Short mmCIF file of C-alpha atoms in Angstrom, two decimals:
data_model
loop_
_atom_site.label_atom_id
_atom_site.label_comp_id
_atom_site.label_asym_id
_atom_site.label_seq_id
_atom_site.Cartn_x
_atom_site.Cartn_y
_atom_site.Cartn_z
CA UNK A 1 167.16 42.37 76.83
CA UNK A 2 170.11 40.06 77.41
CA UNK A 3 173.28 41.73 76.20
CA UNK A 4 177.01 42.09 76.59
CA UNK A 5 178.46 45.54 76.04
CA UNK A 6 182.20 45.90 75.55
CA UNK A 7 184.48 48.85 76.08
CA UNK A 8 185.59 50.98 73.16
CA UNK A 9 188.44 50.69 70.69
CA UNK A 10 191.98 51.14 71.98
CA UNK A 11 195.22 52.29 70.36
CA UNK A 12 198.32 51.42 72.37
CA UNK A 13 202.08 51.22 72.02
CA UNK A 14 204.11 48.02 72.41
CA UNK A 15 204.94 47.34 76.03
CA UNK A 16 201.91 49.19 77.40
CA UNK A 17 199.28 47.51 79.55
CA UNK A 18 195.58 47.32 78.75
CA UNK A 19 192.35 46.12 80.32
CA UNK A 20 189.18 45.80 78.25
CA UNK A 21 185.77 45.10 79.68
CA UNK A 22 182.54 43.26 78.96
CA UNK A 23 179.42 44.19 80.93
CA UNK A 24 176.48 41.82 81.09
CA UNK A 25 172.88 42.84 81.60
CA UNK A 26 169.42 41.34 81.38
CA UNK A 27 170.41 38.06 83.02
CA UNK A 28 172.08 36.71 86.18
CA UNK A 29 175.71 37.39 85.33
CA UNK A 30 177.12 35.02 87.96
CA UNK A 31 175.35 31.98 86.51
CA UNK A 32 176.90 31.82 83.04
CA UNK A 33 180.41 31.26 81.75
CA UNK A 34 181.86 34.11 79.70
CA UNK A 35 184.43 33.37 77.00
CA UNK A 36 186.89 35.62 75.19
CA UNK A 37 187.52 35.20 71.46
CA UNK A 38 190.25 36.81 69.35
CA UNK A 39 189.90 37.67 65.69
CA UNK A 40 193.04 38.98 64.03
CA UNK A 41 192.54 41.18 60.94
CA UNK A 42 191.16 39.11 58.08
CA UNK A 43 191.41 35.89 60.09
CA UNK A 44 189.20 33.41 61.91
CA UNK A 45 187.97 33.04 65.47
CA UNK A 46 190.22 31.81 68.29
CA UNK A 47 188.97 30.90 71.77
CA UNK A 48 191.28 32.46 74.36
CA UNK A 49 189.72 31.40 77.62
CA UNK A 50 186.75 31.84 79.88
CA UNK A 51 185.55 32.63 83.37
CA UNK A 52 182.63 31.63 85.56
CA UNK A 53 181.84 34.85 87.44
CA UNK A 54 180.01 32.99 90.19
CA UNK A 55 183.24 31.58 91.64
CA UNK A 56 185.92 33.03 89.32
CA UNK A 57 186.83 29.62 87.92
CA UNK A 58 189.06 30.47 84.93
CA UNK A 59 190.22 28.35 82.02
CA UNK A 60 192.77 29.39 79.39
CA UNK A 61 193.65 28.08 75.99
CA UNK A 62 197.27 26.88 76.09
CA UNK A 63 197.94 29.33 73.24
CA UNK A 64 197.01 32.27 75.46
CA UNK A 65 198.04 31.04 78.93
CA UNK A 66 200.53 33.53 80.35
CA UNK A 67 199.82 36.06 77.59
CA UNK A 68 196.61 37.50 79.01
CA UNK A 69 194.69 37.52 82.28
CA UNK A 70 190.95 37.00 82.54
CA UNK A 71 189.03 38.28 85.53
CA UNK A 72 185.56 39.39 86.58
CA UNK A 73 183.89 41.70 89.09
CA UNK A 74 180.52 40.13 89.80
CA UNK A 75 179.39 43.15 91.81
CA UNK A 76 179.21 45.14 88.57
CA UNK A 77 178.51 42.21 86.21
CA UNK A 78 181.70 42.82 84.25
CA UNK A 79 184.39 40.54 82.85
CA UNK A 80 187.84 41.73 81.87
CA UNK A 81 190.72 40.83 79.61
CA UNK A 82 194.11 42.20 80.65
CA UNK A 83 197.48 42.49 79.01
CA UNK A 84 200.52 43.52 81.06
CA UNK A 85 202.77 44.19 78.06
CA UNK A 86 201.20 44.49 74.62
CA UNK A 87 202.86 43.37 71.40
CA UNK A 88 202.11 44.38 67.84
CA UNK A 89 200.83 40.85 67.28
CA UNK A 90 198.04 41.52 69.83
CA UNK A 91 196.39 43.76 67.23
CA UNK A 92 192.96 42.19 66.79
CA UNK A 93 189.29 42.47 67.56
CA UNK A 94 188.36 40.83 70.85
CA UNK A 95 184.89 39.52 71.59
CA UNK A 96 183.32 38.36 74.81
CA UNK A 97 180.50 35.85 74.55
CA UNK A 98 178.17 34.01 76.92
CA UNK A 99 177.90 30.23 77.04
CA UNK A 100 174.22 29.49 76.59
CA UNK A 101 173.60 27.02 79.41
CA UNK A 102 173.64 28.09 83.04
CA UNK A 103 176.54 26.81 85.13
CA UNK A 104 178.49 25.03 82.41
CA UNK A 105 180.94 25.75 79.59
CA UNK A 106 179.33 22.89 77.64
CA UNK A 107 177.32 25.32 75.61
CA UNK A 108 177.53 27.36 72.44
CA UNK A 109 177.99 31.13 72.58
CA UNK A 110 174.48 32.53 72.35
CA UNK A 111 175.13 36.18 73.24
CA UNK A 112 178.12 38.14 71.92
CA UNK A 113 179.50 41.53 72.72
CA UNK A 114 180.02 43.97 69.87
CA UNK A 115 183.79 43.49 69.99
CA UNK A 116 186.69 45.71 71.04
CA UNK A 117 189.31 46.57 68.44
CA UNK A 118 192.79 46.75 69.93
CA UNK A 119 195.54 48.29 67.80
CA UNK A 120 199.14 48.06 69.01
CA UNK A 121 201.58 50.18 67.06
CA UNK A 122 204.65 52.24 67.75
CA UNK B 1 193.47 19.99 71.41
CA UNK B 2 190.61 18.99 69.16
CA UNK B 3 191.25 20.22 65.62
CA UNK B 4 188.34 21.34 63.46
CA UNK B 5 188.61 21.22 59.68
CA UNK B 6 186.00 23.05 57.65
CA UNK B 7 185.41 22.64 53.94
CA UNK B 8 185.28 24.30 51.57
CA UNK B 9 187.18 27.46 52.54
CA UNK B 10 185.28 29.43 49.93
CA UNK B 11 181.97 28.64 48.29
CA UNK B 12 180.42 30.50 45.36
CA UNK B 13 176.67 30.09 44.99
CA UNK B 14 173.57 31.83 43.69
CA UNK B 15 170.38 32.98 45.37
CA UNK B 16 168.06 29.98 45.64
CA UNK B 17 170.86 27.39 45.70
CA UNK B 18 171.12 24.67 48.33
CA UNK B 19 174.56 24.69 49.94
CA UNK B 20 176.34 22.46 52.40
CA UNK B 21 179.37 23.20 54.56
CA UNK B 22 181.24 20.39 56.31
CA UNK B 23 183.17 20.36 59.56
CA UNK B 24 185.31 17.44 60.64
CA UNK B 25 186.73 16.97 64.14
CA UNK B 26 189.96 15.23 65.05
CA UNK B 27 188.11 13.26 67.74
CA UNK B 28 184.54 12.53 68.66
CA UNK B 29 182.44 15.46 69.90
CA UNK B 30 179.20 13.60 70.52
CA UNK B 31 176.88 16.47 69.49
CA UNK B 32 178.76 19.35 71.08
CA UNK B 33 179.02 21.43 67.93
CA UNK B 34 177.74 24.85 66.96
CA UNK B 35 177.55 26.88 63.74
CA UNK B 36 177.87 30.66 63.51
CA UNK B 37 177.37 33.26 60.80
CA UNK B 38 179.58 36.33 60.71
CA UNK B 39 179.24 39.40 58.52
CA UNK B 40 182.07 41.90 58.01
CA UNK B 41 182.69 44.06 61.06
CA UNK B 42 180.03 42.28 63.12
CA UNK B 43 180.04 39.76 65.93
CA UNK B 44 179.30 36.14 65.07
CA UNK B 45 175.69 35.03 65.35
CA UNK B 46 174.68 31.61 66.66
CA UNK B 47 172.70 29.57 64.12
CA UNK B 48 172.83 25.95 65.29
CA UNK B 49 173.81 24.35 68.61
CA UNK B 50 174.11 20.74 69.75
CA UNK B 51 174.78 19.89 66.11
CA UNK B 52 171.16 20.16 64.96
CA UNK B 53 169.20 22.50 67.23
CA UNK B 54 168.07 25.72 65.56
CA UNK B 55 168.67 28.84 67.65
CA UNK B 56 165.56 30.89 68.31
CA UNK B 57 164.87 33.43 65.59
CA UNK B 58 167.07 31.74 62.97
CA UNK B 59 165.26 30.99 59.69
CA UNK B 60 164.30 27.38 59.11
CA UNK B 61 166.28 27.25 55.85
CA UNK B 62 169.31 26.67 58.09
CA UNK B 63 169.81 23.16 59.40
CA UNK B 64 172.57 21.16 60.99
CA UNK B 65 173.29 17.46 61.14
CA UNK B 66 175.93 14.97 62.19
CA UNK B 67 177.50 13.51 65.29
CA UNK B 68 180.83 12.13 66.34
CA UNK B 69 183.41 13.62 64.01
CA UNK B 70 181.50 14.79 60.92
CA UNK B 71 178.97 17.58 60.81
CA UNK B 72 177.21 19.62 58.16
CA UNK B 73 175.46 22.96 57.92
CA UNK B 74 172.90 23.18 55.12
CA UNK B 75 171.15 26.25 53.78
CA UNK B 76 168.19 24.99 51.79
CA UNK B 77 167.58 28.03 49.59
CA UNK B 78 170.14 30.82 49.72
CA UNK B 79 168.86 34.31 50.35
CA UNK B 80 170.81 37.53 49.69
CA UNK B 81 171.28 38.03 53.44
CA UNK B 82 173.07 34.66 53.76
CA UNK B 83 176.29 35.69 52.01
CA UNK B 84 178.71 35.76 54.91
CA UNK B 85 181.40 33.67 56.60
CA UNK B 86 180.39 30.57 58.55
CA UNK B 87 182.29 28.94 61.40
CA UNK B 88 181.85 25.69 63.25
CA UNK B 89 182.86 25.43 66.91
CA UNK B 90 183.34 22.41 69.11
CA UNK B 91 182.67 22.67 72.83
CA UNK B 92 183.28 19.09 73.86
CA UNK B 93 185.65 20.37 76.51
CA UNK B 94 186.42 23.72 78.11
CA UNK B 95 189.05 24.08 75.36
CA UNK B 96 186.71 25.27 72.63
CA UNK B 97 188.03 25.41 69.09
CA UNK B 98 186.66 26.91 65.89
CA UNK B 99 186.97 25.80 62.32
CA UNK B 100 188.88 28.09 59.98
CA UNK B 101 185.73 29.43 58.37
CA UNK B 102 183.88 29.15 55.06
CA UNK B 103 183.28 32.30 53.06
CA UNK B 104 180.04 32.09 51.11
CA UNK B 105 180.20 34.35 48.07
CA UNK B 106 177.73 35.36 45.42
CA UNK B 107 178.37 33.60 42.10
#
């Protein structure tokens, strides 16, 4: 079964760092772009950026450039989203998702992780 | 950035109704548009890709149409399971963007 499994919910304080993960299985992880999507409480979906694990090509939305870091470890089929200094406004649910066509980001998201809820509060 | 405008924001309908949701893009997308369904607390689910292609396993009452800058999602006969929020997404470039969502409510 093709799936993406994300790490569990996190509660952090402002200024702390955080890395959440997204592990792919059931397919060749290096061949498909992975995107990250933010959903703030009660709000819509926002594309943050994506990575091609095969060569670590990374693209960011201008809205998130410099705010987060996307990476991947292809040896363990896992993508990451990292914050160096969290803010209360980072409170949201974060999804990873796979672009459906091999080797390109010109594809819809066909497989989604279950989401990781990140709560930032003092 | 390509802006996506969905309408309506909220739609009230009854089981058995035919409903249509519209998504307009600020520039041409060719057919690089997808539709998703999201239920509370769950990840989005892909319904339609390349504007009109039905994702495997999605009921045939869902259909998509359009090209360029105007697209529609149609549900031919609403079922109880269809009450959810729907999003369009353009992927004409690496800089994907989503519409703001349409909440489909029971009348």
